[in-house]
Tab-separated table of N, CA and C in Angstrom:
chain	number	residue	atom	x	y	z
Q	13	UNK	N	205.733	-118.901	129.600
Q	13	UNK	CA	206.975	-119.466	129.105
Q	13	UNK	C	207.895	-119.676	130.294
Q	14	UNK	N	208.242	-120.940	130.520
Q	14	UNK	CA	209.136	-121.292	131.968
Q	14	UNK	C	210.807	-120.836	131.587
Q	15	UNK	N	210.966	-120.077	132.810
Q	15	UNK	CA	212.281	-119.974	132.754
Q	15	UNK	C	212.990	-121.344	133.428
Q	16	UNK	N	214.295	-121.739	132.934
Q	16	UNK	CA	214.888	-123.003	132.955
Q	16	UNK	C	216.077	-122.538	133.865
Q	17	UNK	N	216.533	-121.560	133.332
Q	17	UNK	CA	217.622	-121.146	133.435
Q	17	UNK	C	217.969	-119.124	133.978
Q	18	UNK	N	218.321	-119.010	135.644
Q	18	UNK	CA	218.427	-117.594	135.680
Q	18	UNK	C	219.648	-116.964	135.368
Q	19	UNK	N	219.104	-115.487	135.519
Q	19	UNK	CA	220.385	-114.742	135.061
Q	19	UNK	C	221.803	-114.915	136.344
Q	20	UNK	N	221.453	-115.604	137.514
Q	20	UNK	CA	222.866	-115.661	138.139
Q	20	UNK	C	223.433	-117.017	137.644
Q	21	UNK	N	222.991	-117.784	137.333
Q	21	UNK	CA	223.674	-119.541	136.458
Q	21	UNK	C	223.973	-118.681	135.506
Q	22	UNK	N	223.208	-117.938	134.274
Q	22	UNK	CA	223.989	-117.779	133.160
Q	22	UNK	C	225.508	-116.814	133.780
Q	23	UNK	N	225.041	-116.170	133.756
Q	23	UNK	CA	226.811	-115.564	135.016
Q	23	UNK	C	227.743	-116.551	135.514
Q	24	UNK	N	227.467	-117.637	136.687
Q	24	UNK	CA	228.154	-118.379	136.718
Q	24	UNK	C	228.624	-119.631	135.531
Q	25	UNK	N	227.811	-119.949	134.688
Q	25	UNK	CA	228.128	-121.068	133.506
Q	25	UNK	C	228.815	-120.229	132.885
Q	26	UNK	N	229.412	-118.751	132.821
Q	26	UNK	CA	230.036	-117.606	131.943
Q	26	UNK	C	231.453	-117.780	132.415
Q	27	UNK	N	231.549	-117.366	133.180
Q	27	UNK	CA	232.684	-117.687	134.470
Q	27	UNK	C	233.818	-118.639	134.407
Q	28	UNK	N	232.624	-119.966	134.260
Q	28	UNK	CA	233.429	-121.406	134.139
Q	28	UNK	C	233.764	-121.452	132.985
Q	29	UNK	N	232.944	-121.088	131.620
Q	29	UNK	CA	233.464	-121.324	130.192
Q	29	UNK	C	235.133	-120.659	130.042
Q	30	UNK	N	234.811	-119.384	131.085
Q	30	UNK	CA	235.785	-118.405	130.376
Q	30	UNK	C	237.335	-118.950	131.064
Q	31	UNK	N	237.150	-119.575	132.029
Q	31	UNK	CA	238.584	-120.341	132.921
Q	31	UNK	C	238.967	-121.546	132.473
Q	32	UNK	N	237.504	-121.932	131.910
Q	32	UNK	CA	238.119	-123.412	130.320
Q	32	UNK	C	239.040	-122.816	129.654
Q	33	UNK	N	238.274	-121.781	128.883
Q	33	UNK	CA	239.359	-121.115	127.465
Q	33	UNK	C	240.265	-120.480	128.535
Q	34	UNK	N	240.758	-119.968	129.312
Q	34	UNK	CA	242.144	-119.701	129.942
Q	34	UNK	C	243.001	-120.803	130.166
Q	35	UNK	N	242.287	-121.870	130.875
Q	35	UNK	CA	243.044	-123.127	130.956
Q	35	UNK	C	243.833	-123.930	129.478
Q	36	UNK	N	243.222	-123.779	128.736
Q	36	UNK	CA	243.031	-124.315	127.554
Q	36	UNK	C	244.188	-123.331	126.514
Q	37	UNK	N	243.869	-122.295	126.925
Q	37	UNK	CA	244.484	-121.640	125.505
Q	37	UNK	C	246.353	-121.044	125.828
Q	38	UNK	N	247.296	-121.234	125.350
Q	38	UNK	CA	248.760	-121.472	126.156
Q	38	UNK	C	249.251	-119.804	125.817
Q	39	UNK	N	248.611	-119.150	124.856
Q	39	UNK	CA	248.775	-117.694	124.377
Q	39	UNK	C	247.754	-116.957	124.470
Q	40	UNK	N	246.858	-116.260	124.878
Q	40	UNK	CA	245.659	-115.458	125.075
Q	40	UNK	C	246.006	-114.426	124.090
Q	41	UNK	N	247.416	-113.955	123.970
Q	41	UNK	CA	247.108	-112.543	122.889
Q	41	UNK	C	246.529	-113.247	121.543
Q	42	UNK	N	246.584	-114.530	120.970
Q	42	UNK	CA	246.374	-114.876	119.523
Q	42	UNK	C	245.127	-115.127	119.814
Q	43	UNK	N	243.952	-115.162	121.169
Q	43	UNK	CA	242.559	-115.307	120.950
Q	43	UNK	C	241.553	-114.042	120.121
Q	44	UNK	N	241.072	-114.058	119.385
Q	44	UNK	CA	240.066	-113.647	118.853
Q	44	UNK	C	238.452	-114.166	119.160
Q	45	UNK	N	237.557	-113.268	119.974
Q	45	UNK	CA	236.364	-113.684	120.487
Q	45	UNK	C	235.214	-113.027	119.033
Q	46	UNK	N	234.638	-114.059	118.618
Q	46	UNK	CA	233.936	-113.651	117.485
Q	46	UNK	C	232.086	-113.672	118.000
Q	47	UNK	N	231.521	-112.936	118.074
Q	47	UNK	CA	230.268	-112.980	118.698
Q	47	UNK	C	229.411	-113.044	117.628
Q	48	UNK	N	228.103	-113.990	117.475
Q	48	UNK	CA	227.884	-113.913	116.042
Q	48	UNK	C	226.460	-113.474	116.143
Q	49	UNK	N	226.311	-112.371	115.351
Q	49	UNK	CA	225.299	-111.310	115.510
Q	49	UNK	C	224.008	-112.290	115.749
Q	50	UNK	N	222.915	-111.921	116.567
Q	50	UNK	CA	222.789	-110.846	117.170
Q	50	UNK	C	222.935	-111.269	118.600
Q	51	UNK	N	222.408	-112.510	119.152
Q	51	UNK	CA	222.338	-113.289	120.245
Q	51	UNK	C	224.187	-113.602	121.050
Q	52	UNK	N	224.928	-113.908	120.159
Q	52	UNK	CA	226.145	-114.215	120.710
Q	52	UNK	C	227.545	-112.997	121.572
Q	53	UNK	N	227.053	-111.825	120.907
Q	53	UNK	CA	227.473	-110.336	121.482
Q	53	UNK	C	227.785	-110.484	122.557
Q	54	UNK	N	226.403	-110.600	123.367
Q	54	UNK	CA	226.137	-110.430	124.196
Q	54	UNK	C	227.259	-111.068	125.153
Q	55	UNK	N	227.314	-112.499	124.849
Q	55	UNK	CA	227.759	-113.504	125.551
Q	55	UNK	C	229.348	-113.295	125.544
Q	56	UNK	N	229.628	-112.962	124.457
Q	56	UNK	CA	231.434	-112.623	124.144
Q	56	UNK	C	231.724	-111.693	124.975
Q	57	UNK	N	230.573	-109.980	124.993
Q	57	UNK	CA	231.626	-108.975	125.588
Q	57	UNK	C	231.350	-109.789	127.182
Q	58	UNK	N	230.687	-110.424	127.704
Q	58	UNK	CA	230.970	-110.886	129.023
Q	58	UNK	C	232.242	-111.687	129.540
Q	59	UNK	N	232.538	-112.924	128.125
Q	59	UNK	CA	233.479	-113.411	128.315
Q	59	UNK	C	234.724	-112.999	127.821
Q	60	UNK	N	234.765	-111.742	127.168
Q	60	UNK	CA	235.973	-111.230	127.124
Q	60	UNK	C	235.942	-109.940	128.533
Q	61	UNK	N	235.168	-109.556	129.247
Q	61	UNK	CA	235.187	-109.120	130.669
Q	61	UNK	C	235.904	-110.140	131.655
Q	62	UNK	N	235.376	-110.977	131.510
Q	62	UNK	CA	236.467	-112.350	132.637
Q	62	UNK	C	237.413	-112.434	132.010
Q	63	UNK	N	237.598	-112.702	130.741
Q	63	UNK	CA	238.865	-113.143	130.481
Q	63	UNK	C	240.139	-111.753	131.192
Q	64	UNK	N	239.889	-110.814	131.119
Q	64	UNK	CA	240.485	-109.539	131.367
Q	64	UNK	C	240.328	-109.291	133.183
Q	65	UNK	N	239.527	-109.457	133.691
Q	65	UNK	CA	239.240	-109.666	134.831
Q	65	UNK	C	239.906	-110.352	135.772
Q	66	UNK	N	240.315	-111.891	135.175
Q	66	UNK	CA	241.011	-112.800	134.958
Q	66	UNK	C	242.449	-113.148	135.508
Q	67	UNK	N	242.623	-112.438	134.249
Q	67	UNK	CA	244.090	-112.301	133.312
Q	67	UNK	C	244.696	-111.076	132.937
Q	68	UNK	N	243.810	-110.055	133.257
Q	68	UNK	CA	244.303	-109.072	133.303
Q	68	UNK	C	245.050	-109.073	132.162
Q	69	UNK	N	244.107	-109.438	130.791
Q	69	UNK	CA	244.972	-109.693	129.403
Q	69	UNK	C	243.454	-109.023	128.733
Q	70	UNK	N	243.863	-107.901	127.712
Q	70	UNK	CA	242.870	-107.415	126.895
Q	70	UNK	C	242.599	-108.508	125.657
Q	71	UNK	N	241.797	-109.398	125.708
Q	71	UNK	CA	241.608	-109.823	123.903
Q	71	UNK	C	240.445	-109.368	122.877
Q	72	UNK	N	240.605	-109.127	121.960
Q	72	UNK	CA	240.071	-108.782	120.762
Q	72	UNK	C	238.397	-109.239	120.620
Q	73	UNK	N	237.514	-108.733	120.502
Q	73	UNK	CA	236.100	-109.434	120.634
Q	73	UNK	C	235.390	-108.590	119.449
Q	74	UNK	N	234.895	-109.512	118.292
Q	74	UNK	CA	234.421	-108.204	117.280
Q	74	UNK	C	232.694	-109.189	116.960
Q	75	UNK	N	231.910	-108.670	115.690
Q	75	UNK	CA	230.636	-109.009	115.664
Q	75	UNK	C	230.637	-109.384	115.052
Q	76	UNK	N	230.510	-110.616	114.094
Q	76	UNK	CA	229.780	-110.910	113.366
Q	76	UNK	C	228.461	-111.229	112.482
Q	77	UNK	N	228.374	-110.785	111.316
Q	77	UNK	CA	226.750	-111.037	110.561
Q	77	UNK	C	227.123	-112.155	109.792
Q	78	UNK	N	226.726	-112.777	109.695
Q	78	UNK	CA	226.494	-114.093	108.848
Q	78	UNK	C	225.426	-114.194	108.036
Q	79	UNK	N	224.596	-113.537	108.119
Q	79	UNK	CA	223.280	-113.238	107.199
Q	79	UNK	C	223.631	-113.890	105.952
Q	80	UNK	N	224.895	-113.378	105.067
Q	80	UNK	CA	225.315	-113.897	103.417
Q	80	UNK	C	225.343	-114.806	103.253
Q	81	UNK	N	226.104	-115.753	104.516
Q	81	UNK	CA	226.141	-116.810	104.786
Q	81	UNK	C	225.166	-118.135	105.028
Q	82	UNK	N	223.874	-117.193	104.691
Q	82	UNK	CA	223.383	-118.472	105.665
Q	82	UNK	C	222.652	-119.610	104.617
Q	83	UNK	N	221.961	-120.554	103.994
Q	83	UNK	CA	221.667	-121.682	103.212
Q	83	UNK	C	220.302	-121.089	103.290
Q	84	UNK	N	219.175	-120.953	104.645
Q	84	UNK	CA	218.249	-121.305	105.255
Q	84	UNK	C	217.707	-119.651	105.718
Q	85	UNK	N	218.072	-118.656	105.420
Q	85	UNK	CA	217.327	-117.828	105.562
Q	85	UNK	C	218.412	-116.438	104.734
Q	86	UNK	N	217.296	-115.889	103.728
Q	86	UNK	CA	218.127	-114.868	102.805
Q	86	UNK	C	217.691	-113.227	103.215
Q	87	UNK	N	218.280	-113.300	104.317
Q	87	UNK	CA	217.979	-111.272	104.982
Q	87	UNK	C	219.066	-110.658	103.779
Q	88	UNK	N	218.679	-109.562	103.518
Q	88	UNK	CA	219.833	-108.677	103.479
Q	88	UNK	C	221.032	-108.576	104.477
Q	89	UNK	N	222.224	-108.625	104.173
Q	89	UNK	CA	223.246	-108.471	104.443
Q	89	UNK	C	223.760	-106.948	104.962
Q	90	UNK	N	224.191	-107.138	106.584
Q	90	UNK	CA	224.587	-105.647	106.506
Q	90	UNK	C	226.243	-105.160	106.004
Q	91	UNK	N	226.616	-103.936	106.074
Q	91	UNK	CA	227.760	-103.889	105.364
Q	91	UNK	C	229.030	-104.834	106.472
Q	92	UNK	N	229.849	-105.757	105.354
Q	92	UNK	CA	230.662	-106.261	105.992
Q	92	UNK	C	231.963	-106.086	106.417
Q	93	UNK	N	232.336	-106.309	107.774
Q	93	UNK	CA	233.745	-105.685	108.170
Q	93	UNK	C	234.915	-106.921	108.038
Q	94	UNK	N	236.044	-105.979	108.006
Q	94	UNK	CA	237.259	-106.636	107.613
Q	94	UNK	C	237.595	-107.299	108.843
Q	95	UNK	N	238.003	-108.637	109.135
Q	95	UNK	CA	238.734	-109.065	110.591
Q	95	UNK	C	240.171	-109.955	110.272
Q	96	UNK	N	241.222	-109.634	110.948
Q	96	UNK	CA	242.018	-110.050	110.424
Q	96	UNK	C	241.971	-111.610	111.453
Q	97	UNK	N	242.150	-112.852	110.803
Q	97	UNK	CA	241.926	-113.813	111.267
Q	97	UNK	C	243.147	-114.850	110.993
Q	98	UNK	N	244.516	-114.435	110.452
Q	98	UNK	CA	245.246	-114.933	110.066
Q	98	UNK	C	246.164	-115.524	111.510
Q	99	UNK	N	246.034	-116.611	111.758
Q	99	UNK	CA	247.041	-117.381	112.729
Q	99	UNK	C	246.584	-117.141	114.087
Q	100	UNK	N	245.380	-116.672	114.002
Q	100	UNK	CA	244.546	-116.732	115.546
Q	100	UNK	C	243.262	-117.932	115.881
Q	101	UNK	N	244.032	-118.005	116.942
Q	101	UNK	CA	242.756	-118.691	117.693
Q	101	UNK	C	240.940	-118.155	117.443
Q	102	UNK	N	240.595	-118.403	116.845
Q	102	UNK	CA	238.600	-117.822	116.639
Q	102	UNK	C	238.053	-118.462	117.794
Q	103	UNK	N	237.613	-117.996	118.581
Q	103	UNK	CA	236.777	-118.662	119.384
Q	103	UNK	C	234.869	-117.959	118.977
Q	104	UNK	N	234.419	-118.784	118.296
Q	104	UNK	CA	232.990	-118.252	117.719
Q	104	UNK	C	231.724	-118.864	119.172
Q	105	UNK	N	231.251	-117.357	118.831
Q	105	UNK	CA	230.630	-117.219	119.925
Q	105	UNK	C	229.403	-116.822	119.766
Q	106	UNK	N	227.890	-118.472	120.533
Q	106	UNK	CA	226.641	-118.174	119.969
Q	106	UNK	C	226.101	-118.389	121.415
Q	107	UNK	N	224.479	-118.283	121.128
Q	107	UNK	CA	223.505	-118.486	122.483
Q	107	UNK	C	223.114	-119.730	122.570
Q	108	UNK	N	222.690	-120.490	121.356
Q	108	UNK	CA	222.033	-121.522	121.212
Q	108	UNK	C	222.632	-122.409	119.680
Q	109	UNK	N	222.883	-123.930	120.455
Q	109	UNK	CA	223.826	-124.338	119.245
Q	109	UNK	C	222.116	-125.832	118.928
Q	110	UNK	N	221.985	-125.783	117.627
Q	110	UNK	CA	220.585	-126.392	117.251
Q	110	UNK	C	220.847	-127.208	115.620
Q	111	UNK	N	220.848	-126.662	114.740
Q	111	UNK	CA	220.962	-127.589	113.925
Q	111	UNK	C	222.634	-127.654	113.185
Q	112	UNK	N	223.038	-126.872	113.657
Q	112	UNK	CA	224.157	-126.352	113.406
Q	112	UNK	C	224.679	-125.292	111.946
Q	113	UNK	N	223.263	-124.652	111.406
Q	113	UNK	CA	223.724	-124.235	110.295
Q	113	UNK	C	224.062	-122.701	110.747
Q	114	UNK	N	223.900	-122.205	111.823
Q	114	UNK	CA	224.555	-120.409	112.050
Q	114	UNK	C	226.032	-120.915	112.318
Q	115	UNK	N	226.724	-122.079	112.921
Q	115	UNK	CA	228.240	-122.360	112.912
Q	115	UNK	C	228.758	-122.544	111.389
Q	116	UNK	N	228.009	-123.187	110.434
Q	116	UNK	CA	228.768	-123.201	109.627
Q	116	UNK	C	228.787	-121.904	108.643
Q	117	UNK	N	227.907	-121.411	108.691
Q	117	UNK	CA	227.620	-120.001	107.940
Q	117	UNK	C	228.764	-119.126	108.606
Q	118	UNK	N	228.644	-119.151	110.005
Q	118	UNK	CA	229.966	-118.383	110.242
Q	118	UNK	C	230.996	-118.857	110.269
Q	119	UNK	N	231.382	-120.393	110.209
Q	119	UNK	CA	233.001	-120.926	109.914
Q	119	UNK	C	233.348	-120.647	108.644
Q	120	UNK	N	232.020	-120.657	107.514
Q	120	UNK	CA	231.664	-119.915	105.962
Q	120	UNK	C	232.356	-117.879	106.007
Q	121	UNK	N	232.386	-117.620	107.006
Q	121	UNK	CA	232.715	-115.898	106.887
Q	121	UNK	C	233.990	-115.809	107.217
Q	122	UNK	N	234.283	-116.896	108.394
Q	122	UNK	CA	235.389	-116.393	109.286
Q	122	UNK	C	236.581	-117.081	108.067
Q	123	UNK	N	236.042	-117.961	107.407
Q	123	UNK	CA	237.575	-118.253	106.182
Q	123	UNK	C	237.784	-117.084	105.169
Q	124	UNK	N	236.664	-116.517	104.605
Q	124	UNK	CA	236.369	-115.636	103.631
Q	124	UNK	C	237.927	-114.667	104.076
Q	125	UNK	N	237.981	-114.439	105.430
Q	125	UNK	CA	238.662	-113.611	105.994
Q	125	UNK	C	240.457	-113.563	106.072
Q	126	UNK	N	240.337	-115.163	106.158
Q	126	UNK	CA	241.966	-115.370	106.016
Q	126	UNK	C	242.283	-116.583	106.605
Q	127	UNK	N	242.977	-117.121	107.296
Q	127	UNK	CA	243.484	-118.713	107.740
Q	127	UNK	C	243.726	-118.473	109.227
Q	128	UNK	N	242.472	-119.061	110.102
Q	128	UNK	CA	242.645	-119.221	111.329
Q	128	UNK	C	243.542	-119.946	111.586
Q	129	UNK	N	244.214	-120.069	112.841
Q	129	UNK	CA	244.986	-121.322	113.381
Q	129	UNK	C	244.217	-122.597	113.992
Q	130	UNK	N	242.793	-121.854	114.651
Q	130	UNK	CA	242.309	-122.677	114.948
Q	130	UNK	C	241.195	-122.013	115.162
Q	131	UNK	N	239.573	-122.550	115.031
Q	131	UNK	CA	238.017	-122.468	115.020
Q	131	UNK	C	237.724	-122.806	116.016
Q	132	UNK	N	237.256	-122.372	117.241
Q	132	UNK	CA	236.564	-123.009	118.623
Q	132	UNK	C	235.709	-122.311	118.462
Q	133	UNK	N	234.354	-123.030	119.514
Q	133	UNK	CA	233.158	-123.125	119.229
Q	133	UNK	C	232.692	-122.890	121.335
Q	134	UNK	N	231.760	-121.992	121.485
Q	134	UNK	CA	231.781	-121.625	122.430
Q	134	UNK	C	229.745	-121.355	122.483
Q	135	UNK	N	228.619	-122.105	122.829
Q	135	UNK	CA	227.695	-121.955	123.367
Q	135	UNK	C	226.884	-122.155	124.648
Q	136	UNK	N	225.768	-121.002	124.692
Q	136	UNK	CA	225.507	-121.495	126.506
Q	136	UNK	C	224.476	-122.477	126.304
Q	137	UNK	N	223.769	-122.679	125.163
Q	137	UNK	CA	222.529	-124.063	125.362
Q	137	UNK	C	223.287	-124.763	124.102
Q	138	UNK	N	223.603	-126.425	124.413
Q	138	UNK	CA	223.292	-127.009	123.405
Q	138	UNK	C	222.255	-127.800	123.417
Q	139	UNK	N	221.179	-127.622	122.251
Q	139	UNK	CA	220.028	-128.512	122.250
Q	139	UNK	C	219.375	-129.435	122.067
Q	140	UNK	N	220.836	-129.958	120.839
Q	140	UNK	CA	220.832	-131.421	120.100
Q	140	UNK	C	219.894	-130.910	118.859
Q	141	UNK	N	219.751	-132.002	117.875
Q	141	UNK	CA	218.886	-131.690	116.699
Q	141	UNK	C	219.613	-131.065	115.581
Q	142	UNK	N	220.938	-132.100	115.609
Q	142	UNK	CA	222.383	-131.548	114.857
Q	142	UNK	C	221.915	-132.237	113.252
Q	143	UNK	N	222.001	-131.261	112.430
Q	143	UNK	CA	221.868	-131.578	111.104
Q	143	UNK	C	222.887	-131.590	110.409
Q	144	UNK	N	223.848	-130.987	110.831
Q	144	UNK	CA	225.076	-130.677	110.405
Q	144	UNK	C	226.039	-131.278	111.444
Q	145	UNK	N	227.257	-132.225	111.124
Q	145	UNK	CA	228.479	-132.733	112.396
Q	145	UNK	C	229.236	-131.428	112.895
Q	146	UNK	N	228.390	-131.595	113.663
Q	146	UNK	CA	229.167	-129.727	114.229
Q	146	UNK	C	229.090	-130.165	115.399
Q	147	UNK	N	229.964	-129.598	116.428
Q	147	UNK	CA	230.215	-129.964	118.077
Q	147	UNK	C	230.898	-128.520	118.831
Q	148	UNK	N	230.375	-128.517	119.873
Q	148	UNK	CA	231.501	-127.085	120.492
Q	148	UNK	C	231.813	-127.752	121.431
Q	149	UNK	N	232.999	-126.746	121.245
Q	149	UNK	CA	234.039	-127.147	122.375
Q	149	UNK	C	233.579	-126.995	123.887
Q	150	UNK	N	232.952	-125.722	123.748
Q	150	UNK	CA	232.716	-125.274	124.919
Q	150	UNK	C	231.280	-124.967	125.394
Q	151	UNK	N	230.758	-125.634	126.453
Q	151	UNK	CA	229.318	-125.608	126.834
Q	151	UNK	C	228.552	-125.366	127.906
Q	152	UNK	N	227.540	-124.464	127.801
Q	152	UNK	CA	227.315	-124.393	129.096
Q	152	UNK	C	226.030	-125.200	129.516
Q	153	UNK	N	225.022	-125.555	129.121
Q	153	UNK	CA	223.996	-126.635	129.396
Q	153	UNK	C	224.158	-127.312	127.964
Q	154	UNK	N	223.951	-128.660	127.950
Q	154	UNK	CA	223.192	-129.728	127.327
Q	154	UNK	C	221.678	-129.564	127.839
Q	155	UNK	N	221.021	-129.137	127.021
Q	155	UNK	CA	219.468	-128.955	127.366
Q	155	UNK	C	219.002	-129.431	125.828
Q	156	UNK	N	218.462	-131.127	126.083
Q	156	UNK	CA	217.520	-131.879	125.367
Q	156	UNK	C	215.730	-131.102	125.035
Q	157	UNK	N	215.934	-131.215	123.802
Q	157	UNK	CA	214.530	-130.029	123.811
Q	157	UNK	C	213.923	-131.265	122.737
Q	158	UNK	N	212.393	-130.535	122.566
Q	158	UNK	CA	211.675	-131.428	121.350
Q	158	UNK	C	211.773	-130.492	120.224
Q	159	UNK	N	211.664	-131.135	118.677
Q	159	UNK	CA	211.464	-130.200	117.568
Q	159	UNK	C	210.683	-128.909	117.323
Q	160	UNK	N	209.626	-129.030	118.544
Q	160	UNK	CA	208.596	-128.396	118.631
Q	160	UNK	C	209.008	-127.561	119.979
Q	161	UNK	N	209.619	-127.376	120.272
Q	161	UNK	CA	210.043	-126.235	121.303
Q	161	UNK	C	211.506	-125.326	121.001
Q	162	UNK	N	210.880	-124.045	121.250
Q	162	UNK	CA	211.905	-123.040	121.095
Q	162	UNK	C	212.527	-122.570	122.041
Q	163	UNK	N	214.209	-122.430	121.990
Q	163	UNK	CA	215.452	-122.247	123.244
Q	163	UNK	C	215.565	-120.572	123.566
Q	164	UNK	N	214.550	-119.229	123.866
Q	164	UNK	CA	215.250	-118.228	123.996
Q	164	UNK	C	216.194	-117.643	125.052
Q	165	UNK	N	217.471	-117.323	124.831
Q	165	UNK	CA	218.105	-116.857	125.534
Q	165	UNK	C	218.102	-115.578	125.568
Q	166	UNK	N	217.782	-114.671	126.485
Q	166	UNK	CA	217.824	-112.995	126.945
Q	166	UNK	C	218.756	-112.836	127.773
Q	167	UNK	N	219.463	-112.156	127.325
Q	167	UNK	CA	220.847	-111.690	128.290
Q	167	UNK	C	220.948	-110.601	129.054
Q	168	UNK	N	219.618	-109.837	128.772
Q	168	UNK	CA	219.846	-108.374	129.266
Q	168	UNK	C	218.650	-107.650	129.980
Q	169	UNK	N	218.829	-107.121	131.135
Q	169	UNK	CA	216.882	-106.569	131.429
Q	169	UNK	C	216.678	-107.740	132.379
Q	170	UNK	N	215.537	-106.933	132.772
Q	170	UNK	CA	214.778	-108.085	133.949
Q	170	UNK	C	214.629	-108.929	133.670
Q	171	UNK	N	214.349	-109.477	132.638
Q	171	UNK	CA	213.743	-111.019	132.123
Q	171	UNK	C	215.261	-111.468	131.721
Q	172	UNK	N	216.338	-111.340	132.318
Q	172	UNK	CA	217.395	-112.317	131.601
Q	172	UNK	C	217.103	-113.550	132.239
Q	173	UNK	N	217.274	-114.725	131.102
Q	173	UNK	CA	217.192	-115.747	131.675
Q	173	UNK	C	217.886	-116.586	130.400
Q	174	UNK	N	217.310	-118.075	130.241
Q	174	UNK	CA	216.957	-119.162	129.087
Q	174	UNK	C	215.321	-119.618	129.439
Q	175	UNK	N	214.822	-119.660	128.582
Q	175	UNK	CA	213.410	-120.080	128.320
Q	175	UNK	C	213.139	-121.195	127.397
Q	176	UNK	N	212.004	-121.808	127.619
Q	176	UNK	CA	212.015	-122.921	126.535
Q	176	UNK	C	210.218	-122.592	126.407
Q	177	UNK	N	209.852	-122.601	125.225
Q	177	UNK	CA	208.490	-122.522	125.042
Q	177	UNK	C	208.391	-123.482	123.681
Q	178	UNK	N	206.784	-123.423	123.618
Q	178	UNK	CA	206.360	-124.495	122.256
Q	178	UNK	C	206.253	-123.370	121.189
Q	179	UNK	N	206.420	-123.984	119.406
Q	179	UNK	CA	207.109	-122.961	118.713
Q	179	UNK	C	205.230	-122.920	118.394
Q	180	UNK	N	204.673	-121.392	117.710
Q	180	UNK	CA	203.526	-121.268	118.025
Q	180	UNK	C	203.033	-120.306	118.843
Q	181	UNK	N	203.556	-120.042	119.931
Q	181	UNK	CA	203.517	-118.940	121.205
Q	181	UNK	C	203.081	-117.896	120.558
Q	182	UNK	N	202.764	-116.856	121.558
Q	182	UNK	CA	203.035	-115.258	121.195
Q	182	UNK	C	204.402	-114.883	121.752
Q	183	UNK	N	205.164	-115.552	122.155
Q	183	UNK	CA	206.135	-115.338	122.647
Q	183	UNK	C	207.116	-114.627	121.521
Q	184	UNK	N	207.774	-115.453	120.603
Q	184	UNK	CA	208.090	-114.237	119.624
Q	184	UNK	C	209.394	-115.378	118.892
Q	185	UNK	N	210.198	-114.750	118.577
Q	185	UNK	CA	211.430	-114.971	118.038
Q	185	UNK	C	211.726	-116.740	117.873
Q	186	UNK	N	211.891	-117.295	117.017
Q	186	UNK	CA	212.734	-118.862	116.915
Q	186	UNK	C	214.185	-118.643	116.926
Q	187	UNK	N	214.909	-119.889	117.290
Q	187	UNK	CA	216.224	-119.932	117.384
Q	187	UNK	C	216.707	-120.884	116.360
């Protein structure tokens, strides 16, 4: 399985996202970093590390499950937490943006919750193969893939990287 992408680019494409959303955002205390379980965590507590690093401004970074949410795959649901989302900036935060149904499942949770001010959209691969009009704001590769190839992103451990393999592998996990 070829790595595309190493763990010092994903660091630096982290970096640059996170000085977009500084540039971009005119209040940092009303950001809320929403990481959306399980792949996007990862990526938030990094970019809420720069942002603080930064800015020397603490913002809010919590987890999301979307599982209840989702059209296209029915897991059990783990127990769900309260986030207060009223008049903040959401900045939702994934690994891999693809047909677009984990954004709307979680734009589906994050209302449940209360009235954002505003929904931003924050991934490190977009792959195209949009089924849904969904767009993020914020990006770190445009990486054109075929239907038949899978985007994994590993964030952690020796093997951090982005990978692209054919779906089929022993490799493991779809995105």
């Amino acid at each position: 399985m070829p790595l595309v992408i190493n763990q010092e680019t994903i660091q630096k494409t982290l970096r640059r996202i996170t000085h977009e959303i500084i540039e971009k955002t005119d209040d940092l205390s009303t950001v809320l970093l929403i990481g959306i379980k399980n792949k996007g965590v990862p990526i938030a507590k990094m970019i809420q590390e720069n942002i603080k690093t930064y800015t020397n401004t603490s913002v809010e970074m919590v987890e999301l499950d979307i599982s209840m949410h989702r059209d296209d795959d029915k897991k059990k649901p783990t127990q769900p937490i309260q986030i207060d989302v009223n008049g903040k900036i959401c900045i939702l935060i994934d690994d891999v943006l693809y047909t677009g149904r984990t954004v709307r499942a979680a734009m589906d949770a994050i209302v449940e919750f209360g009235r954002p001010k505003k929904i931003e959209l924050v991934v490190l691969i977009d792959r195209g193969h949009r089924e849904l009009p969904i767009r993020a704001d914020y990006v770190g590769k445009n990486m054109p893939t075929a239907k038949d190839e899978i985007v994994r992103v590993q964030m952690v451990g020796s093997e951090a990287g982005v990978y692209i393999e054919k779906k089929g592998t022993d490799y493991g996990k779809t995105n």
